[in-house]
Short mmCIF file of C-alpha atoms and ligand atoms in Angstrom, two decimals:
data_model
loop_
_atom_site.label_atom_id
_atom_site.label_comp_id
_atom_site.label_asym_id
_atom_site.label_seq_id
_atom_site.Cartn_x
_atom_site.Cartn_y
_atom_site.Cartn_z
CA MET A 200 23.70 -15.91 13.05
CA ASN A 201 21.47 -17.48 10.71
CA LYS A 202 20.94 -21.11 10.05
CA LEU A 203 21.96 -22.52 6.45
CA LYS A 204 18.76 -23.89 5.13
CA ASN A 205 17.68 -22.91 1.66
CA ILE A 206 20.79 -21.03 0.86
CA VAL A 207 23.53 -23.37 0.08
CA VAL A 208 24.17 -25.37 -3.36
CA THR A 209 27.22 -27.78 -3.88
CA GLU A 210 29.43 -26.90 -7.07
CA ASN A 211 28.09 -30.23 -8.49
CA ASP A 212 24.35 -28.68 -8.62
CA LYS A 213 22.72 -27.46 -11.82
CA ILE A 214 21.87 -23.48 -12.00
CA SER A 215 18.21 -24.74 -12.06
CA LYS A 216 18.74 -26.17 -8.44
CA ALA A 217 20.35 -22.69 -7.58
CA LEU A 218 17.22 -20.80 -8.86
CA LYS A 219 14.89 -23.04 -6.91
CA VAL A 220 17.03 -22.31 -3.64
CA ILE A 221 17.24 -18.71 -4.14
CA ASN A 222 13.27 -18.64 -5.06
CA LEU A 223 12.78 -20.24 -1.70
CA ASN A 224 15.04 -17.91 0.31
CA SER A 225 14.02 -14.62 -1.12
CA LEU A 226 17.40 -13.03 -0.64
CA GLY A 227 18.14 -13.05 -4.32
CA ALA A 228 21.45 -15.14 -3.76
CA CYS A 229 22.73 -18.51 -2.43
CA PHE A 230 26.17 -19.84 -1.75
CA VAL A 231 28.16 -22.38 -3.38
CA VAL A 232 30.22 -24.89 -1.29
CA ASP A 233 32.28 -27.81 -2.19
CA HIS A 234 31.95 -31.49 -0.68
CA ASN A 235 33.78 -30.16 2.33
CA ASN A 236 31.56 -27.28 2.85
CA THR A 237 34.16 -24.90 2.06
CA LEU A 238 32.78 -21.89 0.39
CA LYS A 239 33.42 -21.37 -3.25
CA GLY A 240 31.38 -18.16 -3.76
CA VAL A 241 28.18 -16.23 -3.80
CA LEU A 242 25.86 -16.69 -6.79
CA THR A 243 23.12 -14.07 -7.09
CA ASP A 244 20.06 -14.24 -9.42
CA GLY A 245 22.01 -11.14 -11.56
CA ASP A 246 24.95 -13.63 -12.09
CA ILE A 247 22.31 -16.45 -13.24
CA ARG A 248 20.82 -13.89 -15.58
CA ARG A 249 23.90 -12.79 -16.90
CA GLY A 250 25.29 -16.20 -17.37
CA LEU A 251 21.65 -17.26 -19.20
CA ILE A 252 22.04 -14.53 -21.69
CA LYS A 253 26.00 -15.23 -22.40
CA ARG A 254 25.61 -18.86 -23.40
CA TYR A 255 24.70 -21.27 -20.63
CA SER A 256 21.55 -23.19 -20.21
CA LEU A 257 19.39 -24.42 -17.07
CA ASN A 258 21.33 -27.44 -17.05
CA ASP A 259 24.81 -26.35 -16.77
CA SER A 260 26.59 -26.43 -13.54
CA VAL A 261 26.59 -23.47 -11.01
CA ILE A 262 30.34 -23.16 -11.54
CA ASN A 263 29.85 -21.71 -14.78
CA PHE A 264 27.74 -18.95 -13.22
CA LEU A 265 29.93 -18.19 -10.38
CA ASN A 266 31.30 -15.05 -9.35
CA LYS A 267 34.38 -16.39 -7.47
CA LYS A 268 35.33 -13.00 -6.08
CA CYS A 269 33.42 -13.21 -3.05
CA PHE A 270 33.27 -10.99 0.14
CA TYR A 271 33.24 -13.13 3.40
CA LEU A 272 34.14 -12.73 7.04
CA ASN A 273 35.23 -14.84 9.78
CA PHE A 274 32.16 -16.04 11.89
CA LYS A 275 34.02 -14.76 15.24
CA CYS A 276 34.15 -11.35 13.88
CA ASN A 277 32.52 -8.56 15.92
CA LYS A 278 29.18 -6.97 15.26
CA SER A 279 30.88 -3.57 14.41
CA THR A 280 32.70 -5.04 11.64
CA ILE A 281 29.97 -6.79 10.14
CA ALA A 282 27.97 -3.32 10.12
CA LYS A 283 30.71 -1.54 8.47
CA SER A 284 30.89 -4.27 5.90
CA PHE A 285 27.50 -3.65 4.40
CA ASN A 286 27.29 -0.99 1.66
CA ASN A 287 25.03 -0.71 -1.45
CA LYS A 288 26.74 -3.70 -3.10
CA ILE A 289 26.97 -5.85 -0.23
CA ARG A 290 24.06 -7.03 1.44
CA LEU A 291 24.57 -10.57 2.27
CA ILE A 292 27.59 -11.84 4.04
CA PRO A 293 28.90 -15.45 4.47
CA LEU A 294 30.46 -16.11 7.68
CA VAL A 295 33.38 -18.93 7.56
CA ASP A 296 35.98 -20.54 10.01
CA LYS A 297 39.74 -20.51 9.58
CA LYS A 298 39.56 -23.17 6.68
CA LYS A 299 36.69 -21.19 5.01
CA LYS A 300 34.23 -23.79 5.97
CA LEU A 301 30.88 -21.94 5.83
CA ILE A 302 29.40 -21.61 9.13
CA SER A 303 26.40 -19.05 8.77
CA TYR A 304 25.65 -15.70 7.05
CA VAL A 305 24.41 -12.21 7.89
CA THR A 306 22.18 -10.07 5.98
CA ASP A 307 21.40 -6.31 6.08
CA LYS A 308 17.85 -6.36 7.03
CA SER A 309 17.48 -2.53 7.63
CA LYS A 310 14.61 -1.96 5.24
CA ILE A 311 13.40 1.20 3.92
CA SER A 312 9.99 0.85 4.35
CA LEU A 313 7.00 1.30 2.38
CA ALA A 314 4.87 2.24 5.31
CA LYS A 315 5.11 1.66 8.76
CA PRO A 316 3.28 3.35 12.22
CA VAL A 317 4.96 5.76 14.39
CA LEU A 318 3.77 5.14 17.87
CA ASP A 319 6.00 7.19 20.01
CA GLY A 320 3.67 10.03 21.32
CA ASN A 321 1.10 9.64 23.91
CA GLU A 322 -0.32 5.98 22.56
CA PHE A 323 1.43 4.25 25.44
CA LYS A 324 0.33 6.56 28.18
CA TYR A 325 -3.44 6.31 26.84
CA LEU A 326 -3.36 2.73 26.53
CA ASN A 327 -2.06 2.38 30.18
CA GLU A 328 -5.20 4.41 31.06
CA CYS A 329 -7.83 2.10 29.56
CA ILE A 330 -5.90 -1.06 31.20
CA ASN A 331 -5.77 0.75 34.79
CA THR A 332 -9.31 1.88 34.51
CA GLY A 333 -10.53 -1.28 32.72
CA TRP A 334 -12.21 0.51 30.12
CA ILE A 335 -11.07 -1.81 27.00
CA SER A 336 -13.93 -2.60 25.03
CA SER A 337 -15.99 0.00 23.14
CA THR A 338 -17.18 2.08 26.07
CA GLY A 339 -14.81 4.55 27.51
CA LYS A 340 -14.10 7.99 27.16
CA PHE A 341 -11.42 7.62 24.18
CA VAL A 342 -14.11 6.83 21.62
CA LYS A 343 -16.12 9.94 21.84
CA ILE A 344 -12.78 11.97 22.05
CA PHE A 345 -11.32 10.35 18.95
CA GLU A 346 -14.76 11.09 17.25
CA LYS A 347 -14.46 14.68 18.38
CA LYS A 348 -10.73 15.08 17.20
CA PHE A 349 -11.20 13.38 13.97
CA SER A 350 -14.48 15.88 13.28
CA ASN A 351 -12.47 18.96 14.49
CA PHE A 352 -9.81 18.08 12.01
CA THR A 353 -11.86 17.10 8.99
CA LYS A 354 -14.55 19.68 9.54
CA ILE A 355 -17.01 16.69 9.00
CA LYS A 356 -19.89 17.29 11.47
CA HIS A 357 -21.01 13.70 12.04
CA CYS A 358 -18.24 11.07 12.69
CA LEU A 359 -18.55 7.37 14.26
CA ALA A 360 -15.62 5.57 15.03
CA VAL A 361 -15.94 1.96 13.52
CA SER A 362 -13.79 -1.34 13.42
CA SER A 363 -12.20 -0.92 10.07
CA GLY A 364 -12.42 1.11 6.78
CA THR A 365 -14.04 -2.13 5.38
CA THR A 366 -16.84 -2.12 7.93
CA ALA A 367 -17.15 1.57 7.37
CA LEU A 368 -17.95 0.92 3.79
CA GLN A 369 -20.37 -1.71 4.61
CA LEU A 370 -22.12 0.57 7.02
CA ALA A 371 -22.37 3.10 4.76
CA LEU A 372 -24.15 1.04 2.04
CA LYS A 373 -26.60 -0.22 4.79
CA THR A 374 -27.45 3.36 5.94
CA LEU A 375 -28.20 4.38 2.63
CA ASN A 376 -30.44 1.32 2.10
CA ILE A 377 -28.44 -0.06 -0.79
CA LYS A 378 -29.49 -3.69 -1.61
CA TYR A 379 -30.17 -6.62 -3.76
CA GLY A 380 -31.35 -5.28 -7.09
CA ASP A 381 -29.35 -2.12 -7.08
CA GLU A 382 -26.25 -0.91 -8.77
CA VAL A 383 -23.41 0.87 -7.41
CA ILE A 384 -20.72 2.68 -9.49
CA VAL A 385 -16.95 1.96 -8.45
CA PRO A 386 -13.70 2.56 -10.07
CA ASN A 387 -11.97 -0.58 -11.60
CA LEU A 388 -8.79 0.31 -10.04
CA THR A 389 -8.88 0.29 -6.32
CA PHE A 390 -8.09 -1.79 -3.01
CA ALA A 391 -10.76 -4.24 -3.11
CA SER A 392 -12.71 -3.33 -0.10
CA PRO A 393 -15.37 -0.89 -1.58
CA VAL A 394 -16.13 -3.61 -4.29
CA ASN A 395 -16.56 -6.38 -1.48
CA ALA A 396 -18.76 -4.10 0.23
CA VAL A 397 -21.04 -3.52 -2.49
CA ILE A 398 -21.22 -7.26 -3.34
CA HIS A 399 -21.84 -8.33 0.33
CA SER A 400 -24.69 -5.61 0.29
CA GLY A 401 -26.55 -7.47 -2.51
CA ALA A 402 -26.00 -5.12 -5.02
CA LYS A 403 -24.13 -5.20 -8.52
CA PRO A 404 -20.90 -3.36 -8.69
CA VAL A 405 -20.47 -1.51 -11.90
CA PHE A 406 -16.94 -0.95 -13.02
CA VAL A 407 -15.72 2.43 -14.41
CA ASP A 408 -12.22 3.22 -15.61
CA VAL A 409 -9.84 5.46 -14.12
CA ASN A 410 -7.90 8.92 -14.95
CA GLU A 411 -4.36 8.36 -15.97
CA ASN A 412 -2.90 11.34 -14.03
CA THR A 413 -5.17 10.97 -10.68
CA TYR A 414 -5.58 7.19 -10.67
CA CYS A 415 -9.29 7.81 -9.39
CA ILE A 416 -12.29 7.25 -11.19
CA ASP A 417 -12.65 8.98 -14.73
CA GLU A 418 -15.70 10.96 -14.24
CA THR A 419 -16.38 11.52 -17.85
CA LEU A 420 -17.06 7.67 -18.23
CA ILE A 421 -19.57 7.49 -15.29
CA GLU A 422 -22.90 8.94 -16.82
CA LYS A 423 -22.73 6.22 -19.68
CA LYS A 424 -22.66 3.38 -16.89
CA ILE A 425 -25.79 4.88 -15.06
CA THR A 426 -28.91 3.34 -15.21
CA LYS A 427 -32.52 3.11 -13.47
CA LYS A 428 -30.91 0.70 -10.80
CA THR A 429 -27.87 2.89 -9.98
CA LYS A 430 -28.14 3.92 -6.46
CA ALA A 431 -24.73 5.37 -5.56
CA ILE A 432 -21.08 5.94 -6.55
CA ILE A 433 -18.38 5.21 -4.50
CA VAL A 434 -15.49 7.32 -5.41
CA VAL A 435 -11.99 6.27 -4.01
CA HIS A 436 -9.39 9.00 -3.53
CA LEU A 437 -6.47 6.53 -4.48
CA TYR A 438 -2.98 6.94 -3.12
CA GLY A 439 -4.09 10.18 -1.52
CA HIS A 440 -5.20 12.10 -4.58
CA PRO A 441 -8.81 13.42 -4.70
CA SER A 442 -11.35 12.68 -7.36
CA ASN A 443 -12.81 15.36 -9.35
CA MET A 444 -15.64 16.01 -6.96
CA THR A 445 -17.20 19.03 -8.92
CA ARG A 446 -18.19 16.96 -11.80
CA ILE A 447 -19.22 13.90 -9.68
CA LEU A 448 -21.49 16.11 -7.75
CA ASN A 449 -23.14 17.37 -10.41
CA ILE A 450 -23.82 13.79 -11.97
CA ALA A 451 -25.15 12.79 -8.64
CA LYS A 452 -27.29 15.69 -8.22
CA LYS A 453 -28.53 15.54 -11.97
CA ARG A 454 -29.31 11.95 -11.83
CA LYS A 455 -30.51 11.68 -8.08
CA ILE A 456 -27.84 9.30 -6.98
CA LYS A 457 -25.92 9.01 -3.44
CA ILE A 458 -21.87 9.63 -3.22
CA ILE A 459 -19.83 7.58 -0.92
CA GLU A 460 -16.21 8.63 -0.87
CA ASP A 461 -13.70 6.26 0.26
CA CYS A 462 -11.04 8.26 2.03
CA ALA A 463 -9.19 5.35 3.44
CA GLU A 464 -5.77 6.47 1.78
CA ALA A 465 -6.61 10.12 1.60
CA LEU A 466 -6.49 11.51 5.40
CA GLY A 467 -5.10 14.97 4.87
CA SER A 468 -6.02 15.53 1.44
CA TYR A 469 -8.06 18.34 0.32
CA TYR A 470 -10.32 19.33 -2.77
CA ARG A 471 -10.98 22.90 -3.37
CA LYS A 472 -9.64 23.58 0.05
CA LYS A 473 -11.98 21.37 1.97
CA HIS A 474 -11.02 18.07 3.38
CA VAL A 475 -12.00 14.84 1.50
CA GLY A 476 -15.13 13.33 2.92
CA ARG A 477 -16.87 16.51 3.25
CA PHE A 478 -18.44 16.27 -0.30
CA GLY A 479 -20.62 12.88 -0.38
CA ASP A 480 -23.45 11.90 1.80
CA VAL A 481 -21.07 9.52 3.47
CA SER A 482 -17.35 9.05 3.79
CA THR A 483 -15.35 6.39 5.07
CA PHE A 484 -11.62 6.31 6.34
CA SER A 485 -9.13 3.64 7.51
CA PHE A 486 -6.82 3.51 10.33
CA PHE A 487 -4.99 0.17 9.55
CA GLY A 488 -1.24 0.11 10.38
CA ASN A 489 -0.18 1.45 7.07
CA LYS A 490 -2.11 4.52 6.83
CA LEU A 491 -1.55 8.14 7.82
CA ILE A 492 -2.64 7.59 11.10
CA THR A 493 -3.28 4.34 12.74
CA THR A 494 -5.42 2.36 15.63
CA GLY A 495 -4.01 -1.07 14.53
CA GLU A 496 -7.25 -1.92 12.69
CA GLY A 497 -9.91 0.71 12.75
CA GLY A 498 -12.00 3.24 10.69
CA MET A 499 -14.44 6.20 10.75
CA ILE A 500 -17.69 6.81 9.06
CA CYS A 501 -18.96 10.28 8.41
CA PHE A 502 -21.98 11.71 7.26
CA LYS A 503 -23.68 14.80 6.29
CA SER A 504 -27.02 14.27 7.58
CA LYS A 505 -27.59 13.69 11.44
CA ILE A 506 -30.54 11.21 10.61
CA HIS A 507 -28.06 8.85 8.79
CA ARG A 508 -25.59 9.39 11.50
CA ASP A 509 -28.18 8.02 14.16
CA LYS A 510 -29.26 5.40 12.05
CA ALA A 511 -25.70 4.30 11.51
CA GLU A 512 -24.83 4.62 15.27
CA ILE A 513 -27.81 2.01 15.96
CA LEU A 514 -26.53 -0.22 13.05
CA ARG A 515 -22.94 -0.21 14.46
CA ASP A 516 -24.20 -1.53 17.71
CA HIS A 517 -26.23 -4.57 16.74
CA GLY A 518 -28.99 -2.43 15.65
CA MET A 519 -30.21 -1.97 19.19
CA SER A 520 -32.16 1.11 20.53
CA LYS A 521 -30.56 3.93 22.35
CA ASN A 522 -33.20 4.02 25.01
CA LEU A 523 -34.29 0.52 25.56
CA LYS A 524 -31.50 -1.93 26.27
CA TYR A 525 -31.60 -5.42 23.98
CA TRP A 526 -34.49 -3.87 21.98
CA HIS A 527 -33.41 -4.32 18.36
CA GLU A 528 -34.76 -1.53 15.92
CA GLU A 529 -32.66 -2.92 13.02
CA ILE A 530 -30.65 -5.79 11.87
CA GLY A 531 -27.41 -4.48 13.09
CA PHE A 532 -23.72 -5.37 13.20
CA ASN A 533 -20.96 -5.19 15.73
CA PHE A 534 -18.75 -2.61 13.95
CA ARG A 535 -17.59 -0.85 17.10
CA LEU A 536 -14.17 0.50 17.61
CA THR A 537 -12.52 -0.49 21.00
CA ASN A 538 -11.39 2.18 23.80
CA LEU A 539 -8.04 0.68 23.43
CA GLN A 540 -8.09 1.31 19.63
CA SER A 541 -9.57 4.79 20.02
CA ALA A 542 -6.94 5.85 22.69
CA ILE A 543 -4.15 5.30 20.03
CA GLY A 544 -6.25 7.21 17.60
CA CYS A 545 -6.30 10.14 19.95
CA ALA A 546 -2.52 9.96 20.36
CA GLN A 547 -2.29 9.57 16.65
CA MET A 548 -4.67 12.66 16.06
CA GLU A 549 -2.58 14.73 18.47
CA ARG A 550 0.23 14.55 15.78
CA ILE A 551 -1.64 14.44 12.71
CA LYS A 552 -0.29 17.65 11.35
CA TRP A 553 3.40 16.45 11.98
CA PHE A 554 2.18 13.37 9.72
CA ILE A 555 1.29 15.40 6.97
CA LYS A 556 4.09 17.74 7.06
CA ASN A 557 6.39 14.79 7.02
CA LYS A 558 4.83 13.14 3.97
CA LEU A 559 4.95 16.54 2.12
CA TYR A 560 8.63 16.67 3.08
CA LEU A 561 9.27 13.35 1.74
CA VAL A 562 7.52 14.27 -1.45
CA LYS A 563 9.61 17.37 -1.87
CA ASN A 564 12.76 15.36 -1.41
CA TYR A 565 11.70 12.43 -3.84
CA ASN A 566 10.60 15.22 -6.45
CA SER A 567 13.82 17.08 -6.36
CA LYS A 568 15.67 13.96 -6.80
CA LEU A 569 13.72 11.78 -9.38
CA SER A 570 12.72 14.68 -11.50
CA LYS A 571 16.11 14.10 -12.96
CA LEU A 572 14.98 10.63 -14.15
CA ASP A 573 13.26 11.45 -17.69
CA PHE A 574 11.94 7.84 -17.91
CA LEU A 575 9.64 8.35 -14.85
CA THR A 576 6.32 10.21 -14.27
CA LEU A 577 6.36 11.59 -10.80
CA PRO A 578 3.03 11.63 -8.75
CA GLY A 579 1.36 15.23 -8.52
CA GLU A 580 -1.74 17.27 -7.85
CA TYR A 581 -4.17 17.53 -10.93
CA GLY A 582 -6.87 20.11 -10.44
CA PRO A 583 -7.82 22.06 -7.34
CA VAL A 584 -6.36 19.58 -4.82
CA ASN A 585 -3.93 19.00 -2.00
CA ASN A 586 -2.60 15.59 -2.10
CA SER A 587 -1.31 13.75 1.07
CA TYR A 588 0.66 11.04 -1.01
CA TRP A 589 -0.32 8.38 0.91
CA LEU A 590 2.25 6.16 -0.98
CA TYR A 591 4.71 7.90 -3.60
CA THR A 592 3.96 5.98 -6.73
CA ILE A 593 5.86 6.53 -9.80
CA LYS A 594 5.01 5.56 -13.42
CA LEU A 595 7.55 4.13 -15.88
CA ASN A 596 7.25 5.84 -19.24
CA LYS A 597 6.76 4.61 -22.77
CA ASP A 598 7.37 1.17 -23.20
CA LEU A 599 9.12 0.45 -20.04
CA SER A 600 6.54 -1.63 -18.37
CA LYS A 601 8.42 -4.74 -19.02
CA TYR A 602 10.70 -3.70 -16.57
CA LYS A 603 8.37 -3.10 -13.68
CA ASN A 604 8.55 -6.33 -11.98
CA ARG A 605 12.48 -6.54 -12.36
CA ILE A 606 12.94 -3.31 -10.67
CA ILE A 607 10.66 -4.01 -7.85
CA LYS A 608 12.29 -7.17 -7.27
CA GLU A 609 15.84 -5.63 -7.41
CA LEU A 610 14.75 -2.79 -5.20
CA ASN A 611 13.47 -5.16 -2.64
CA PHE A 612 16.76 -7.21 -2.77
CA TYR A 613 18.40 -4.05 -1.78
CA GLY A 614 16.28 -3.51 1.11
CA ILE A 615 14.29 -0.88 -0.45
CA GLU A 616 10.53 -1.77 -0.19
CA ALA A 617 8.86 -0.98 -3.30
CA ARG A 618 5.48 -2.34 -4.51
CA GLN A 619 3.15 -2.97 -7.59
CA ILE A 620 -0.20 -1.15 -7.27
CA PHE A 621 -3.54 -2.81 -6.69
CA PHE A 622 -4.48 -5.04 -9.50
CA PRO A 623 -7.30 -3.77 -11.40
CA MET A 624 -10.69 -5.59 -10.39
CA SER A 625 -11.54 -6.80 -13.88
CA LEU A 626 -8.47 -9.15 -13.70
CA MET A 627 -9.51 -11.00 -10.70
CA ARG A 628 -11.75 -14.03 -10.89
CA PRO A 629 -14.49 -13.18 -8.24
CA TYR A 630 -15.12 -9.85 -10.00
CA LYS A 631 -15.19 -10.80 -13.54
CA LYS A 632 -19.01 -12.04 -13.35
CA TYR A 633 -19.90 -8.31 -12.59
CA LEU A 634 -18.11 -6.98 -15.88
CA ASN A 635 -20.39 -6.11 -18.80
CA LYS A 636 -19.84 -7.20 -22.06
CA ASN A 637 -18.02 -4.61 -23.74
CA ASP A 638 -16.16 -3.35 -20.74
CA LYS A 639 -12.69 -2.44 -21.17
CA PHE A 640 -10.36 -0.69 -18.96
CA PRO A 641 -7.35 0.43 -20.86
CA VAL A 642 -6.18 3.04 -18.34
CA SER A 643 -6.38 0.87 -15.20
CA LEU A 644 -4.56 -1.67 -16.89
CA LYS A 645 -1.73 0.70 -18.05
CA LEU A 646 -1.30 2.20 -14.64
CA PHE A 647 -1.15 -1.29 -13.38
CA ASN A 648 1.64 -2.07 -16.02
CA HIS A 649 3.74 1.01 -15.33
CA SER A 650 3.27 1.86 -11.43
CA ILE A 651 5.53 1.44 -8.71
CA SER A 652 4.83 2.34 -5.03
CA LEU A 653 8.26 3.60 -3.37
CA PRO A 654 8.97 3.76 0.40
CA SER A 655 6.72 6.32 2.11
CA ALA A 656 7.16 5.66 5.74
CA TYR A 657 7.75 8.47 8.00
CA ASP A 658 11.45 7.32 8.74
CA VAL A 659 12.56 7.51 4.93
CA LYS A 660 15.52 9.86 5.01
CA LYS A 661 16.87 12.05 2.60
CA SER A 662 19.75 9.77 2.25
CA ASP A 663 17.57 6.92 1.49
CA ILE A 664 16.04 8.70 -1.40
CA SER A 665 19.28 9.26 -2.64
CA LYS A 666 20.01 5.65 -2.43
CA ILE A 667 16.58 4.90 -4.42
CA TYR A 668 17.84 7.40 -6.98
CA GLU A 669 21.02 5.67 -7.62
CA TYR A 670 19.34 2.53 -8.00
CA LEU A 671 16.87 3.90 -10.42
CA SER A 672 19.52 5.58 -12.48
CA LYS A 673 21.22 2.23 -12.59
CA PHE A 674 18.14 0.69 -14.12
CA LYS A 675 18.05 3.43 -16.92
CA ASN A 676 21.79 2.35 -17.59
CA THR A 677 21.28 -1.17 -17.66
CA PHE A 678 18.09 -1.86 -19.03
CA ILE A 679 17.16 1.04 -21.06
CA ILE A 680 20.29 1.63 -22.98
CA GLN A 681 19.52 -1.81 -24.53
CA LYS A 682 16.27 -0.92 -25.81
CA LYS A 683 14.75 1.75 -28.19
CA TYR A 684 14.08 4.14 -25.28
CA LEU A 685 17.17 6.70 -26.04
C1 LIG B 198 -8.92 2.45 -0.68
C2 LIG B 198 -9.28 1.72 0.33
N1 LIG B 198 -10.56 1.24 0.81
C3 LIG B 198 -10.83 0.50 1.78
C4 LIG B 198 -9.80 -0.03 2.51
C5 LIG B 198 -10.04 -0.87 3.75
O1 LIG B 198 -9.54 -0.45 4.90
P1 LIG B 198 -9.47 -1.40 6.34
O2 LIG B 198 -8.09 -2.09 5.95
O3 LIG B 198 -9.41 -0.57 7.34
O4 LIG B 198 -10.55 -2.24 6.24
C6 LIG B 198 -8.42 0.18 2.25
C7 LIG B 198 -7.19 -0.41 2.69
O5 LIG B 198 -6.70 -0.60 3.80
C8 LIG B 198 -8.30 1.11 1.13
O6 LIG B 198 -6.92 1.33 0.69
#
């Protein structure tokens, strides 16, 4: 049973107080009681919104807003009664005594998740082996096995396991000798990690806008940003969609600059039938808990050239010589992945085909339902690509961006974990000083304003997608009819 902190207001309180309480509890609702703690009703943020639109103000009493028809249960009722009572409308139930005094409440917390790991293969068995043998640091057989399995799957020859997708990027820049005074081209719409890595290397990030369909760097804008100082382009295959590698490779070849592929979100994605990561001089992957496969924290760095791979292996391990212990050939890092994490990685790699198949099945189900909603643009495959759809990310059409936050909030209230996409880098304070005077990023901004990532976890069922579809259709009726959309 839940405690009543931050969920109760009295019938004498103003609606502004109720809003504060709702804001604190993140449940989208609160209970109204009288001076005897007798339940008077449930007040949702929807009730408040409707009340404010009608005629009331923030100084009016909660009673004016109250939906008095309120569902409640006796606090002694059994669990199955509670479970049966939850439905699309009822997700928060007050529990009362015989005199209707509020005792507690229950909420249906079974979320439809954005992403979550599946660890029911050999993960436990392999972890046990590490513990039983004592090989828990970064020496131990699983590190090499994990690298080999990864290499076999992606067909990238030289793979090194590292502690995260971020350290993989830092190591990539260091291996390519990128340093203070250099410039590196990066997309303006990305998770911040590649940009932070550039800044930590001492180089300057140069931002380029993205393509409206793929969410990836707009290759037609890259050349204008190349200067004598440009040493590399980091392409990010965002949300699983590969960047246009043919054109980017042509530019790199012509201008003699290096390519780093950030494939953190694109394991299982292909460009011209080749796995992403096989095109650049270096490529990086992440195994954070929300990725296609996970090791908890972890990453992989992959190289075309053996010379680069050997250099990175030394840098990963404090810069120490392979032949002479404690002899440092480089100023290195400790970016190693542990045997424990690699053990999980090995078990995950055994099921990688299942993970990809599962994602594609999810996408098929989403597409067949959501294609009926003509106010949405669904994610797709633009160019000679196979997208592994890390997160199923939809776009609101036309001028519907003003509803984005409300839709996300309401979906979350109903246990559907929806999320906005990454903020464009150009909007955030730490990165503003790297912007050039006339920089404008209209597409990143437009995508940010219109996009919503929907639940993409492996356990999202067909029935969950039907539920998501129902809610989204409801938004069309409630919000959109009011406006000029139709
Ligand atoms: C595009 C991108 N690059 C890099 C990273 C960083 O990976 P990690 O979290 O493993 O450091 C992430 C996210 O996790 C990402 O989404």
